[in-house]
Every structure is written in C-alpha cells, then in structure tokens.
C-alpha cells in the first residue's frame, strides 16, 4: 500500500465521521479491514504487503468506535512489547517480624502493616493510606475503591479513576464494574466479560479482571508502604496474608489456593507496569504480561496464610494481654453479603498462670456459618427504586435509561448522605429534585424486609447450633452473647438493633450485648483508628503476629468455660 492509496481509503472513512450534539466526533459502523490497514500504514510508516496480509491487532481496538479519538497511535504498539520484571524472585527472604494483611473488599479494599517490634514488645500497627497513591483522598484515605472500567481505547482504569472515567464516558457506552469480587465469591472466574463492560475485541474473563484489580491493589500497597513506613526498608516480597469470606469448606480451599496464585502474580505485574497501572493500563499489554508470566510454573512464597473475615475481626478485638473465654457471634455486613459465624474464642494461660498468646484458638460452632445476599448493595437497589418511585419515573419515561444510569452511578454517595445526615437531596438527570428522609426510608417495606432478614438469619444461626452453647449464656446472668458488628454496614440502624436487648431462641430470650465498637487496647495505643476501625478490623486482626488459629468445628461447649469475655459495652446487671 502506498500513501496515495491510504489517503483515498481514509478519505472515504472521513466522510462517515459526524459531529454529535456534544461537539465530539463519532464514527458509526465498523472499521473495515482495508481502512485499518491504511490507518496502520500512515501511523507506523510501514508498508502493508497485500490486502490479504494480517495487520497487527491494535491494542484495545474497540468493537465499534464511538469517537474518532478512540484509536490513538499509542494504542497500536505490539501486544507482546512487555518485558516482565521478575526481580522480586531474586530478593532475599523478607523479615518475619512484619507482614501485611490484604482485605479485598466488594466495595472497598484495605491493608494493614504490622511490625512485631520484638525489642519493645509493642506492636507497630499501620493502616496503610491506600487512598493517597490511589488518588482518592476525597473519598477515603485508608480504603481503596474496588471498581474497574475499560474505556473505548482499550485501557483499564481502577479505583476512583475508574469511577471518574465512567462518569466522563459518552452516553450509552460501556459501564464500570463495581463488584468484581463477586466472580471470585461465586466461583465464576472463567466467565467471559460481557460487551457492556468490555468494548474491545479482546476475549477476557473475570479472572483477568480480578487479577488486574489485585495488581492495582498491590501497587497501591507498595506505594503506601514506601510513604507510611519510612523508617524501615520493606522489600517487595514482604510477607502477606489475605482475608477470605466465609465459604463452605471445600470452596474455601479452592478460593484460597486461587487467591494465593493471583496475589503472587499481582506483585510481578505491579513491578512490571509501575505507575502505568494507575494511568490507564493497556489491556493488550496486560494480557500479554499474564501470558508470559504463566508460561512457566511459579510459586509465590511471600503469600502466606489466609484468614476468614470473622477471625480477622476477632483477632483485632483481643489484646493478648489477658485471658479470654467467650462466645461471640460475628456479623460482617459488607457490600455484597452479610455473613454470620458463631465462635468460641479463647486465649489461655500457661502452667504458671501467664497469658500464652500462642494458645489462642477459635472454634467455629458447628452449623453456625451463614451468608445472605442482603447487604450494602441490596440497600443501594432499594434506595434507587425508592427514588425513582418518588419521582414517578418508570421504564416508559423517554429518558428512563439516562436517569437510571445517572442514579446508579451516584447511589452509594446518596446512601452515605442519607444515613449520615438524616436526609438527602437528589438532582436527577432530567433536573427533577427528589428529597428523601431517613425516617421514611427506614419505614419502607423493602427496608423493613432487609432488617427482618438480618434478624431471622441471626435467630436461625442460634437455633441451629447445639443448645449447650446458648444455655451457657442463658443460665448465667453474668454472661451475654457477644455480637460483633463489622464491615461497612456495621453502623446501619438495622445492624445495631441486632446487638441490643434479647433475641428469642426457640421461644426463650437470650441476652445479647454489642462488642465494644472500638476495643479498649486500641483506644489506649491507637486512638486515631476509632473513626474507621469497623472497616479495617479484618485486615488489622489478620496482620498481627498472634493469628487466631481455627481448630475446626465445635459441636459441644466442652468443659472449662470460664468467665472471661471480650471487651463489651456494659449492660444493666453486669
């Protein structure tokens, strides 16, 4: 192909470009093979031998270009132009005295660094400020938005940048993914990403997107460690644990194995791309790096243990400075699920009567693990429907899709404002204003049904276990069943109701008490953590040296149940 031929071909393409109402130029239809060859020829300056020759696949080329600027020269680099950075494998083993626990969340991800500091016997705990490298300090300093967006140029955006890029995308374009973790939880990692999320010609799976997000997560952790732990050198192969939801045991083993590999791969990809991960990662280059990385079998020794989310929370409550023997129901209300697990927790003493943290154990009470899909996201859907109904907007409205999309995009912010301020004022896409008060929202039938579902699940858990556990609490007036509320929904009014008064178990009342919202040992050593403790409790407990060991399932209370309990809010008569 020569220059004149290319000009003729592209002049025809130019005639199909039209100006939209927003002033941007758009190209309707599909780019033909000859047009693409002409584009390649003029951009690269290289000759295309014949019409039958196969052009280089453009990096992130869209299925249907909606904007003439959607295929810049930068995206036409060769897919395999990636040199993996494998230097992490050559580093000496990292110091066993410090570690990080990663909490990959449905809505927000968190990480905590702990240095055992054996010289002073004081735990140096740093909740990493992921929001700074993630460029989302206006959202949260310590929590990282768990969102992904693939733009029409074939670039992947993460966190708050994904939210911003999706906001600025043309109407009717692809949408971002706010719950990529669900494919890990549901075991559907091999599912192909739908066109609504993937506007490129690349066939990608949700495992690809989970790995991409974990690479971004790892990059922010590396960056935060450099800024937050300046007095010590933390190598890139630092030891790390990771939090796990409460899966059935066979599923938990498979997911833990998969996450171990993905988190190891994420470190290599974070090393390879560096800041590019935060500035729009080219999808083709990412896929090429994954293919290279998996061309050899690799192990990632720096990825250590997994810990269930309830055990992480329990580990953050214990001071390890006094004995404990208690029965605690952990209720983790996240964005995607609400998980319930009943535990007998113990920190024992040795033969000399001294506390022995190495003998800390946790027994999950047999039959107590439950999970429901009514959680934070469920409330989002209820609120969205409530607002649309208040405004009288139905699917027959001429701008329904625009209004619904705009509302969906900002619903988390509306929900936060509603529960924090007691009311919220929403301006819809069509400029209609809707005001909602918290009191009327809590009286909505769907919200009451959500509250009832939480209460029913709590009762179901307590009625399903061996009655010896409940009787241990019921027949001793000095004991309460401790309810540990955690997750992003811990402060919701319907959650707090679970941890007050009494609950009926097989017709008889059992007194419950809320675990202290901010443990006494943290109040003393880390008072600044109080505002965000509920959301980082999992990663904090999981990063500590004295990790609660799950010894399986408890079918009976056994003997020796002492009177020591977790820190809890004092109640009348105690």
Coordinates of C-alpha atoms in Angstrom, one line a residue:
X1 CA 0.0 0.0 0.0
X2 CA 1.3 3.5 -0.9
X3 CA 0.5 6.9 0.6
X4 CA -2.0 7.8 -2.1
X5 CA -4.0 4.6 -1.7
X6 CA -4.1 5.1 2.0
X7 CA -5.3 8.7 1.6
X8 CA -8.1 7.6 -0.7
X9 CA -9.3 4.9 1.7
X10 CA -9.2 7.2 4.7
X11 CA -10.9 10.0 2.9
X12 CA -13.9 7.6 2.5
X13 CA -13.7 6.9 6.2
X14 CA -13.6 10.6 6.9
X15 CA -16.9 11.1 5.1
X16 CA -18.6 8.8 7.6
X17 CA -17.5 10.8 10.6
X18 CA -20.2 13.1 12.0
X19 CA -20.3 15.7 14.7
X20 CA -22.5 14.9 17.7
X21 CA -24.7 17.2 19.7
X22 CA -22.0 17.4 22.4
X23 CA -19.4 18.7 19.8
X24 CA -17.5 15.4 19.7
X25 CA -16.9 13.5 16.5
X26 CA -18.3 10.0 16.1
X27 CA -17.9 7.2 13.6
X28 CA -20.9 4.9 13.0
X29 CA -20.4 1.3 12.0
X30 CA -17.4 -1.0 11.8
X31 CA -13.9 -0.1 10.6
X32 CA -13.1 -2.2 7.5
X33 CA -10.0 -4.3 7.2
X34 CA -8.7 -2.0 4.4
X35 CA -9.4 1.1 6.4
X36 CA -7.5 -0.4 9.3
X37 CA -4.6 -1.3 7.1
X38 CA -4.5 2.3 5.8
X39 CA -4.6 3.5 9.4
X40 CA -1.7 1.2 10.3
X41 CA 0.3 2.3 7.3
X42 CA 0.1 6.0 8.0
X43 CA 0.6 5.7 11.7
X44 CA 3.5 3.3 11.6
X45 CA 5.1 4.3 8.3
X46 CA 5.5 0.6 7.4
X47 CA 4.2 -1.0 4.3
X48 CA 1.3 -3.5 4.2
X49 CA 2.3 -6.1 1.7
X50 CA -1.1 -7.0 0.4
X51 CA -4.8 -6.8 1.2
X52 CA -4.7 -10.4 2.4
X53 CA -1.9 -9.7 4.9
X54 CA -2.9 -9.7 8.6
X55 CA -2.5 -6.3 10.3
X56 CA -1.2 -6.1 13.9
X57 CA -4.1 -6.4 16.2
X58 CA -4.5 -2.9 17.7
X59 CA -4.1 -2.7 21.4
X60 CA -7.6 -2.4 22.8
X61 CA -9.3 -1.7 19.5
X62 CA -13.0 -1.2 20.1
X63 CA -15.7 -3.3 18.6
X64 CA -17.4 -0.2 17.4
X65 CA -15.7 3.2 17.6
X66 CA -17.9 5.9 19.0
X67 CA -15.3 8.6 18.8
X68 CA -12.7 9.4 16.2
X69 CA -10.2 9.9 19.0
X70 CA -10.7 6.3 20.2
X71 CA -7.8 4.8 18.4
X72 CA -4.6 6.9 19.1
X73 CA -1.3 5.8 17.8
X74 CA -0.1 4.9 21.3
X75 CA -2.6 2.0 21.4
X76 CA -1.2 0.5 18.3
X77 CA 2.0 -0.8 19.9
X78 CA 2.7 -4.5 19.5
X79 CA 0.9 -6.7 22.1
X80 CA 4.0 -8.6 23.1
X81 CA 6.0 -5.4 23.8
X82 CA 6.2 -6.3 27.5
X83 CA 9.3 -7.1 29.5
X84 CA 8.4 -8.8 32.7
X85 CA 10.1 -7.5 35.9
X86 CA 10.8 -10.8 37.8
X87 CA 13.3 -9.2 40.2
X88 CA 11.1 -9.9 43.2
X89 CA 12.0 -13.6 42.9
X90 CA 15.7 -12.7 43.4
X91 CA 15.2 -10.8 46.7
X92 CA 16.4 -12.4 50.0
X93 CA 13.6 -13.6 52.3
X94 CA 11.8 -10.7 54.0
X95 CA 11.9 -10.1 57.7
X96 CA 9.5 -12.4 59.5
X97 CA 8.8 -9.7 62.1
X98 CA 6.5 -7.8 59.8
X99 CA 3.7 -8.6 57.5
X100 CA 0.7 -7.1 55.7
X101 CA -2.9 -8.4 55.6
X102 CA -4.9 -7.6 52.4
X103 CA -8.7 -7.3 52.6
X104 CA -10.0 -7.4 49.0
X105 CA -13.5 -5.9 49.6
X106 CA -16.6 -5.8 47.4
X107 CA -16.8 -2.0 47.6
X108 CA -13.6 -1.0 49.3
X109 CA -10.2 -2.8 49.8
X110 CA -8.0 -2.3 52.8
X111 CA -4.5 -3.3 54.0
X112 CA -2.7 -3.2 57.4
X113 CA 1.0 -3.4 58.2
X114 CA 2.2 -4.8 61.5
X115 CA 5.8 -4.9 62.8
X116 CA 6.1 -7.1 65.9
X117 CA 8.9 -4.9 67.2
X118 CA 10.2 -7.6 69.5
X119 CA 12.7 -5.3 71.1
X120 CA 9.9 -3.3 72.8
X121 CA 7.1 -6.0 72.8
X122 CA 4.9 -3.2 71.3
X123 CA 3.0 -3.9 68.1
X124 CA 3.7 -1.3 65.5
X125 CA 0.4 -1.1 63.5
X126 CA 0.0 1.0 60.4
X127 CA -3.3 1.0 58.5
X128 CA -1.9 1.8 55.1
X129 CA -3.1 5.0 53.4
X130 CA -4.1 3.5 50.1
X131 CA -6.2 6.4 49.1
X132 CA -3.1 8.6 48.6
X133 CA -1.4 6.6 45.8
X134 CA -4.9 5.7 44.6
X135 CA -5.6 9.4 44.1
X136 CA -8.9 9.3 46.0
X137 CA -8.3 11.1 49.2
X138 CA -11.6 12.9 48.8
X139 CA -13.3 9.5 49.1
X140 CA -11.2 7.9 51.8
X141 CA -7.6 7.9 52.8
X142 CA -7.3 4.3 54.0
X143 CA -9.7 2.5 51.8
X144 CA -9.4 1.8 48.1
X145 CA -12.4 1.9 45.8
X146 CA -13.0 -1.6 44.3
X147 CA -14.0 -0.6 40.8
X148 CA -12.8 -1.3 37.2
X149 CA -13.6 0.4 34.0
X150 CA -12.4 -0.4 30.5
X151 CA -12.6 2.5 28.1
X152 CA -13.1 2.6 24.4
X153 CA -9.3 3.0 23.9
X154 CA -8.7 -0.4 25.5
X155 CA -7.3 0.9 28.7
X156 CA -8.2 -0.4 32.2
X157 CA -8.9 2.1 35.0
X158 CA -9.1 1.2 38.6
X159 CA -10.5 2.6 41.8
X160 CA -11.7 6.2 41.9
X161 CA -10.1 6.7 38.5
X162 CA -12.5 4.0 37.1
X163 CA -15.4 6.0 38.6
X164 CA -14.2 9.3 37.0
X165 CA -13.6 7.7 33.6
X166 CA -17.0 6.1 33.6
X167 CA -18.6 9.4 34.6
X168 CA -16.9 11.1 31.6
X169 CA -17.7 8.4 29.1
X170 CA -20.2 9.2 26.3
X171 CA -23.8 8.3 27.0
X172 CA -24.8 4.7 26.1
X173 CA -21.2 3.5 26.3
X174 CA -19.9 0.6 28.4
X175 CA -20.3 0.6 32.2
X176 CA -17.9 0.1 35.0
X177 CA -17.8 -2.9 37.3
X178 CA -18.2 -2.1 41.0
X179 CA -18.3 -5.7 42.3
X180 CA -15.6 -7.7 40.5
X181 CA -15.1 -9.7 43.7
X182 CA -18.4 -11.5 43.2
X183 CA -17.0 -13.7 40.4
X184 CA -14.4 -14.9 42.9
X185 CA -17.0 -15.5 45.6
X186 CA -19.4 -17.2 43.2
X187 CA -16.8 -19.4 41.5
X188 CA -17.4 -17.9 38.0
X189 CA -13.9 -16.6 37.2
X190 CA -13.9 -18.3 33.8
X191 CA -17.0 -16.4 32.7
X192 CA -16.4 -14.1 29.7
X193 CA -16.8 -10.4 30.4
X194 CA -19.9 -9.1 28.7
X195 CA -19.6 -6.4 26.0
X196 CA -21.4 -3.9 28.3
X197 CA -18.1 -4.0 30.4
X198 CA -15.7 -4.8 27.6
X199 CA -15.8 -2.6 24.5
X200 CA -12.7 -4.2 22.9
X201 CA -12.1 -7.1 20.6
X202 CA -10.2 -9.0 23.3
X203 CA -11.8 -12.0 24.8
X204 CA -11.3 -11.6 28.6
X205 CA -12.6 -13.4 31.6
X206 CA -13.5 -12.1 35.0
X207 CA -10.4 -13.9 36.3
X208 CA -8.4 -11.5 34.1
X209 CA -10.2 -8.5 35.7
X210 CA -9.7 -9.8 39.3
X211 CA -6.0 -10.2 38.6
X212 CA -5.9 -6.7 37.1
X213 CA -7.5 -5.2 40.1
X214 CA -5.3 -7.1 42.5
X215 CA -2.3 -5.8 40.6
X216 CA -3.6 -2.2 41.1
X217 CA -4.3 -3.1 44.8
X218 CA -0.7 -4.4 45.2
X219 CA 0.7 -1.3 43.5
X220 CA -1.1 1.0 46.0
X221 CA 0.1 -1.2 48.9
X222 CA 3.7 -1.0 47.7
X223 CA 3.4 2.8 47.2
X224 CA 1.8 3.3 50.6
X225 CA 4.5 1.2 52.4
X226 CA 7.1 3.4 50.9
X227 CA 5.4 6.5 52.3
X228 CA 4.0 5.2 55.5
X229 CA 6.9 3.1 56.8
X230 CA 9.8 5.4 56.0
X231 CA 12.0 4.3 58.9
X232 CA 12.5 0.7 57.6
X233 CA 13.1 -0.8 54.3
X234 CA 10.2 -3.1 53.3
X235 CA 11.2 -5.2 50.2
X236 CA 8.6 -6.0 47.6
X237 CA 8.5 -9.7 48.7
X238 CA 7.1 -8.7 52.1
X239 CA 5.1 -11.4 53.8
X240 CA 1.4 -11.0 53.3
X241 CA -1.8 -12.7 54.4
X242 CA -5.2 -12.2 52.9
X243 CA -8.8 -12.2 54.1
X244 CA -11.4 -14.7 53.0
X245 CA -15.2 -14.6 53.1
X246 CA -17.0 -17.5 54.9
X247 CA -17.3 -20.1 52.1
X248 CA -18.3 -23.7 52.6
X249 CA -15.1 -25.6 53.4
X250 CA -14.4 -27.2 50.0
X251 CA -15.0 -23.9 48.2
X252 CA -12.8 -22.0 50.7
X253 CA -9.9 -24.3 50.0
X254 CA -10.2 -23.7 46.2
X255 CA -10.6 -20.0 46.5
X256 CA -7.7 -19.7 49.0
X257 CA -5.5 -21.6 46.5
X258 CA -6.6 -19.4 43.6
X259 CA -6.1 -16.1 45.6
X260 CA -2.6 -17.2 46.7
X261 CA -1.6 -17.5 43.0
X262 CA -3.4 -14.4 41.9
X263 CA -1.9 -12.2 44.6
X264 CA 1.6 -13.5 43.8
X265 CA 1.1 -12.8 40.1
X266 CA -0.3 -9.4 41.0
X267 CA 3.1 -8.4 42.6
X268 CA 5.0 -9.3 39.4
X269 CA 2.5 -7.4 37.3
X270 CA 2.7 -4.4 39.6
X271 CA 6.5 -4.4 39.4
X272 CA 6.3 -4.7 35.6
X273 CA 4.0 -1.8 34.9
X274 CA 4.6 0.5 37.8
X275 CA 2.7 3.8 37.6
X276 CA 1.1 2.8 34.3
X277 CA -1.3 0.8 36.3
X278 CA -2.7 4.0 37.7
X279 CA -2.6 5.9 34.5
X280 CA -4.7 3.7 32.2
X281 CA -3.3 0.2 31.8
X282 CA -3.4 -1.0 28.2
X283 CA -5.5 -4.2 28.2
X284 CA -3.5 -5.9 25.4
X285 CA -0.2 -5.3 27.3
X286 CA -1.7 -6.6 30.5
X287 CA -2.9 -9.8 28.8
X288 CA 0.5 -10.3 27.2
X289 CA 2.2 -10.0 30.6
X290 CA -0.1 -12.6 32.1
X291 CA 0.5 -15.0 29.2
X292 CA 4.3 -14.6 29.7
X293 CA 4.0 -14.9 33.5
X294 CA 2.1 -18.2 33.2
X295 CA 4.3 -19.7 30.6
X296 CA 6.4 -21.2 33.4
X297 CA 5.2 -22.7 36.7
X298 CA 5.9 -20.3 39.5
X299 CA 5.4 -20.3 43.3
X300 CA 5.0 -17.2 45.5
X301 CA 6.4 -18.0 48.9
X302 CA 5.7 -14.4 50.1
X303 CA 2.0 -15.1 50.0
X304 CA 1.4 -16.8 53.4
X305 CA -1.8 -17.6 55.2
X306 CA -5.5 -16.8 54.5
X307 CA -7.8 -15.9 57.4
X308 CA -11.5 -15.8 57.4
X309 CA -13.0 -12.4 57.8
X310 CA -14.8 -13.2 61.1
X311 CA -11.5 -14.5 62.6
X312 CA -9.7 -11.4 61.4
X313 CA -12.3 -9.3 63.2
X314 CA -12.0 -11.4 66.4
X315 CA -8.2 -11.1 66.2
X316 CA -8.4 -7.3 66.2
X317 CA -10.6 -7.4 69.4
X318 CA -8.2 -9.4 71.5
X319 CA -5.4 -7.5 73.4
X320 CA -3.4 -10.7 74.0
X321 CA -2.6 -9.3 77.4
X322 CA -5.3 -11.1 79.4
X323 CA -7.1 -14.4 79.2
X324 CA -10.4 -14.7 77.3
X325 CA -13.0 -17.3 77.0
X326 CA -16.2 -16.2 75.3
X327 CA -18.9 -16.9 72.8
X328 CA -19.2 -14.3 70.1
X329 CA -21.4 -14.1 67.0
X330 CA -19.5 -12.1 64.3
X331 CA -21.9 -10.3 61.9
X332 CA -20.0 -8.9 58.9
X333 CA -22.3 -6.6 56.9
X334 CA -20.4 -5.9 53.7
X335 CA -21.4 -4.5 50.3
X336 CA -22.2 -7.9 48.7
X337 CA -23.1 -10.2 51.5
X338 CA -23.9 -10.3 55.2
X339 CA -22.0 -13.2 56.9
X340 CA -22.8 -14.7 60.3
X341 CA -20.4 -17.0 62.3
X342 CA -20.6 -18.1 65.9
X343 CA -17.2 -18.7 67.6
X344 CA -15.9 -19.8 70.9
X345 CA -12.7 -17.7 71.4
X346 CA -10.0 -18.5 73.9
X347 CA -6.7 -17.0 75.0
X348 CA -5.3 -19.4 77.5
X349 CA -2.8 -19.3 80.4
X350 CA 0.2 -21.5 80.8
X351 CA 1.1 -23.6 83.8
X352 CA 2.5 -20.5 85.6
X353 CA -0.8 -18.6 85.1
X354 CA 0.7 -16.3 82.5
X355 CA -1.1 -15.4 79.3
X356 CA 0.1 -17.5 76.4
X357 CA -0.9 -15.9 73.1
X358 CA 0.4 -18.9 71.2
X359 CA -2.5 -20.8 72.6
X360 CA -5.2 -18.6 71.2
X361 CA -7.8 -20.7 69.5
X362 CA -11.1 -20.2 67.7
X363 CA -13.6 -22.9 67.2
X364 CA -16.4 -22.2 64.8
X365 CA -19.6 -23.6 66.3
X366 CA -20.9 -26.3 64.1
X367 CA -23.7 -25.3 61.8
X368 CA -23.4 -21.5 62.6
X369 CA -21.9 -20.2 59.3
X370 CA -24.5 -18.4 57.2
X371 CA -24.4 -15.8 54.5
X372 CA -27.2 -13.8 52.8
X373 CA -27.1 -11.5 49.8
X374 CA -28.9 -8.8 51.5
X375 CA -26.2 -6.3 52.4
X376 CA -25.0 -2.8 51.4
X377 CA -25.6 -3.3 47.7
X378 CA -29.1 -4.5 48.4
X379 CA -29.9 -1.3 50.2
X380 CA -28.5 0.6 47.2
X381 CA -31.0 -1.1 44.9
X382 CA -33.8 -0.4 47.4
X383 CA -32.9 3.3 47.6
X384 CA -32.6 3.6 43.8
X385 CA -36.1 2.1 43.3
X386 CA -37.5 4.3 46.1
X387 CA -36.1 7.5 44.5
X388 CA -37.5 6.6 41.0
X389 CA -40.9 5.8 42.5
X390 CA -40.9 9.1 44.4
X391 CA -40.2 10.9 41.2
X392 CA -42.7 8.9 39.2
X393 CA -40.1 7.7 36.8
X394 CA -41.0 4.4 35.1
X395 CA -39.5 2.5 32.2
X396 CA -41.9 4.3 29.9
X397 CA -40.2 7.6 30.6
X398 CA -38.4 8.9 27.4
X399 CA -35.2 9.5 29.5
X400 CA -35.5 6.5 31.8
X401 CA -32.1 4.9 30.8
X402 CA -30.3 8.2 31.3
X403 CA -32.0 8.9 34.7
X404 CA -31.5 5.3 35.9
X405 CA -27.8 5.2 34.8
X406 CA -27.0 8.6 36.5
X407 CA -28.8 7.4 39.7
X408 CA -27.0 4.1 39.7
X409 CA -23.6 5.9 39.3
X410 CA -24.1 8.0 42.4
X411 CA -26.3 5.8 44.6
X412 CA -23.5 5.0 47.1
X413 CA -22.9 8.7 47.7
X414 CA -26.7 9.3 48.1
X415 CA -26.9 6.4 50.6
X416 CA -24.0 7.7 52.7
X417 CA -25.5 11.1 52.8
X418 CA -28.9 9.7 53.8
X419 CA -27.6 7.7 56.7
X420 CA -25.0 10.2 57.9
X421 CA -27.1 13.4 57.6
X422 CA -30.7 12.0 58.1
X423 CA -31.8 13.2 54.7
X424 CA -30.6 13.6 51.1
X425 CA -31.5 15.9 48.2
X426 CA -31.1 14.2 44.7
X427 CA -31.0 16.0 41.4
X428 CA -31.9 13.6 38.6
X429 CA -30.7 13.6 35.1
X430 CA -33.8 15.5 33.9
X431 CA -33.2 18.1 36.6
X432 CA -36.0 16.9 38.8
X433 CA -35.3 17.2 42.5
X434 CA -36.2 14.5 45.0
X435 CA -35.8 14.7 48.7
X436 CA -35.7 11.6 50.9
X437 CA -35.6 11.5 54.7
X438 CA -34.0 8.6 56.7
X439 CA -37.1 8.1 58.8
X440 CA -39.4 7.5 55.8
X441 CA -36.8 5.3 54.1
X442 CA -36.5 3.1 57.2
X443 CA -40.2 2.7 57.2
X444 CA -40.2 1.5 53.6
X445 CA -41.4 -2.1 53.2
X446 CA -38.3 -3.3 51.4
X447 CA -36.0 -1.8 54.1
X448 CA -38.1 -3.5 56.8
X449 CA -37.8 -6.8 54.9
X450 CA -34.0 -6.3 54.9
X451 CA -34.0 -5.7 58.6
X452 CA -36.2 -8.8 59.2
X453 CA -33.9 -10.9 57.0
X454 CA -30.9 -9.9 59.2
X455 CA -32.8 -10.7 62.4
X456 CA -34.1 -14.0 61.0
X457 CA -30.6 -15.1 60.0
X458 CA -29.3 -14.4 63.4
X459 CA -32.1 -16.4 65.0
X460 CA -31.6 -19.2 62.5
X461 CA -27.9 -19.4 63.4
X462 CA -28.6 -19.6 67.1
X463 CA -31.3 -22.2 66.8
X464 CA -29.2 -24.4 64.5
X465 CA -26.3 -24.9 66.9
X466 CA -26.0 -27.3 69.8
X467 CA -28.2 -25.8 72.6
X468 CA -25.3 -26.2 75.1
X469 CA -23.7 -23.1 73.6
X470 CA -26.8 -21.0 74.1
X471 CA -27.6 -22.4 77.5
X472 CA -24.1 -21.5 78.7
X473 CA -25.2 -17.9 78.2
X474 CA -28.8 -18.2 79.1
X475 CA -28.4 -19.8 82.5
X476 CA -25.7 -17.5 83.8
X477 CA -26.9 -13.9 84.4
X478 CA -23.4 -12.5 84.3
X479 CA -22.9 -13.6 80.7
X480 CA -24.1 -12.2 77.4
X481 CA -23.9 -13.5 73.9
X482 CA -21.4 -11.0 72.4
X483 CA -22.5 -9.6 69.0
X484 CA -19.5 -8.4 66.9
X485 CA -20.6 -6.0 64.2
X486 CA -18.2 -5.2 61.4
X487 CA -18.0 -4.3 57.8
X488 CA -19.2 -1.1 56.0
X489 CA -22.8 -1.7 57.3
X490 CA -21.8 -2.0 61.0
X491 CA -23.3 1.4 61.7
X492 CA -26.6 0.9 60.0
X493 CA -29.6 1.2 62.3
X494 CA -30.9 -2.3 61.5
X495 CA -27.4 -3.7 62.3
X496 CA -27.2 -2.1 65.7
X497 CA -30.6 -3.5 66.6
X498 CA -29.1 -7.0 66.3
X499 CA -26.8 -6.3 69.2
X500 CA -29.1 -4.9 71.9
X501 CA -31.7 -6.4 74.3
X502 CA -32.6 -10.0 73.8
X503 CA -33.2 -12.4 71.0
X504 CA -35.7 -15.3 71.1
X505 CA -34.1 -18.7 70.6
X506 CA -36.7 -21.5 70.4
X507 CA -39.1 -19.3 72.3
X508 CA -36.8 -18.3 75.1
X509 CA -35.0 -15.0 75.4
X510 CA -31.2 -14.8 75.3
X511 CA -29.5 -11.6 76.3
X512 CA -27.1 -10.1 73.8
X513 CA -24.6 -7.3 74.1
X514 CA -22.6 -5.5 71.4
X515 CA -18.8 -5.9 71.4
X516 CA -17.1 -2.7 72.2
X517 CA -17.3 -0.6 69.0
X518 CA -13.6 0.3 69.5
X519 CA -11.6 -2.2 71.6
X520 CA -10.0 -0.9 74.8
X521 CA -6.5 -1.9 73.9
X522 CA -6.7 0.1 70.6
X523 CA -8.2 3.1 72.5
X524 CA -5.1 3.1 74.6
X525 CA -2.5 2.5 71.9
X526 CA -4.1 3.8 68.7
X527 CA -6.9 6.2 69.4
X528 CA -6.8 7.7 65.9
X529 CA -8.1 4.4 64.5
X530 CA -11.5 4.8 66.1
X531 CA -13.3 6.5 63.1
X532 CA -12.6 3.7 60.7
X533 CA -12.0 0.7 62.9
X534 CA -15.1 -1.2 61.8
X535 CA -13.9 -1.2 58.2
X536 CA -10.3 -2.2 58.8
X537 CA -10.8 -4.7 61.6
X538 CA -10.4 -7.7 59.3
X539 CA -7.0 -6.6 57.9
X540 CA -5.8 -5.4 61.3
X541 CA -6.5 -8.7 63.0
X542 CA -5.2 -10.7 60.1
X543 CA -1.8 -8.9 60.1
X544 CA -1.0 -9.4 63.8
X545 CA 1.7 -11.9 64.9
X546 CA -0.7 -13.9 67.1
X547 CA -3.1 -15.0 64.5
X548 CA -6.2 -16.8 65.9
X549 CA -5.9 -20.4 64.8
X550 CA -9.1 -22.1 63.6
X551 CA -9.1 -25.6 65.1
X552 CA -12.1 -26.7 63.1
X553 CA -15.7 -27.1 64.2
X554 CA -17.0 -27.2 67.8
X555 CA -20.0 -29.5 68.3
X556 CA -20.3 -29.0 72.1
X557 CA -19.0 -26.4 74.6
X558 CA -16.8 -28.9 76.4
X559 CA -15.6 -28.0 79.9
X560 CA -13.8 -25.2 81.5
X561 CA -15.8 -22.3 80.0
X562 CA -14.5 -19.5 82.2
X563 CA -15.9 -16.1 83.0
X564 CA -13.5 -14.0 80.8
X565 CA -15.2 -12.3 77.9
X566 CA -14.3 -9.9 75.1
X567 CA -14.5 -6.2 75.8
X568 CA -18.1 -5.3 75.5
X569 CA -20.4 -2.4 76.2
X570 CA -21.6 -2.5 79.8
X571 CA -25.2 -3.5 80.3
X572 CA -27.5 -3.3 83.3
X573 CA -26.8 -6.0 85.8
X574 CA -23.3 -6.7 84.6

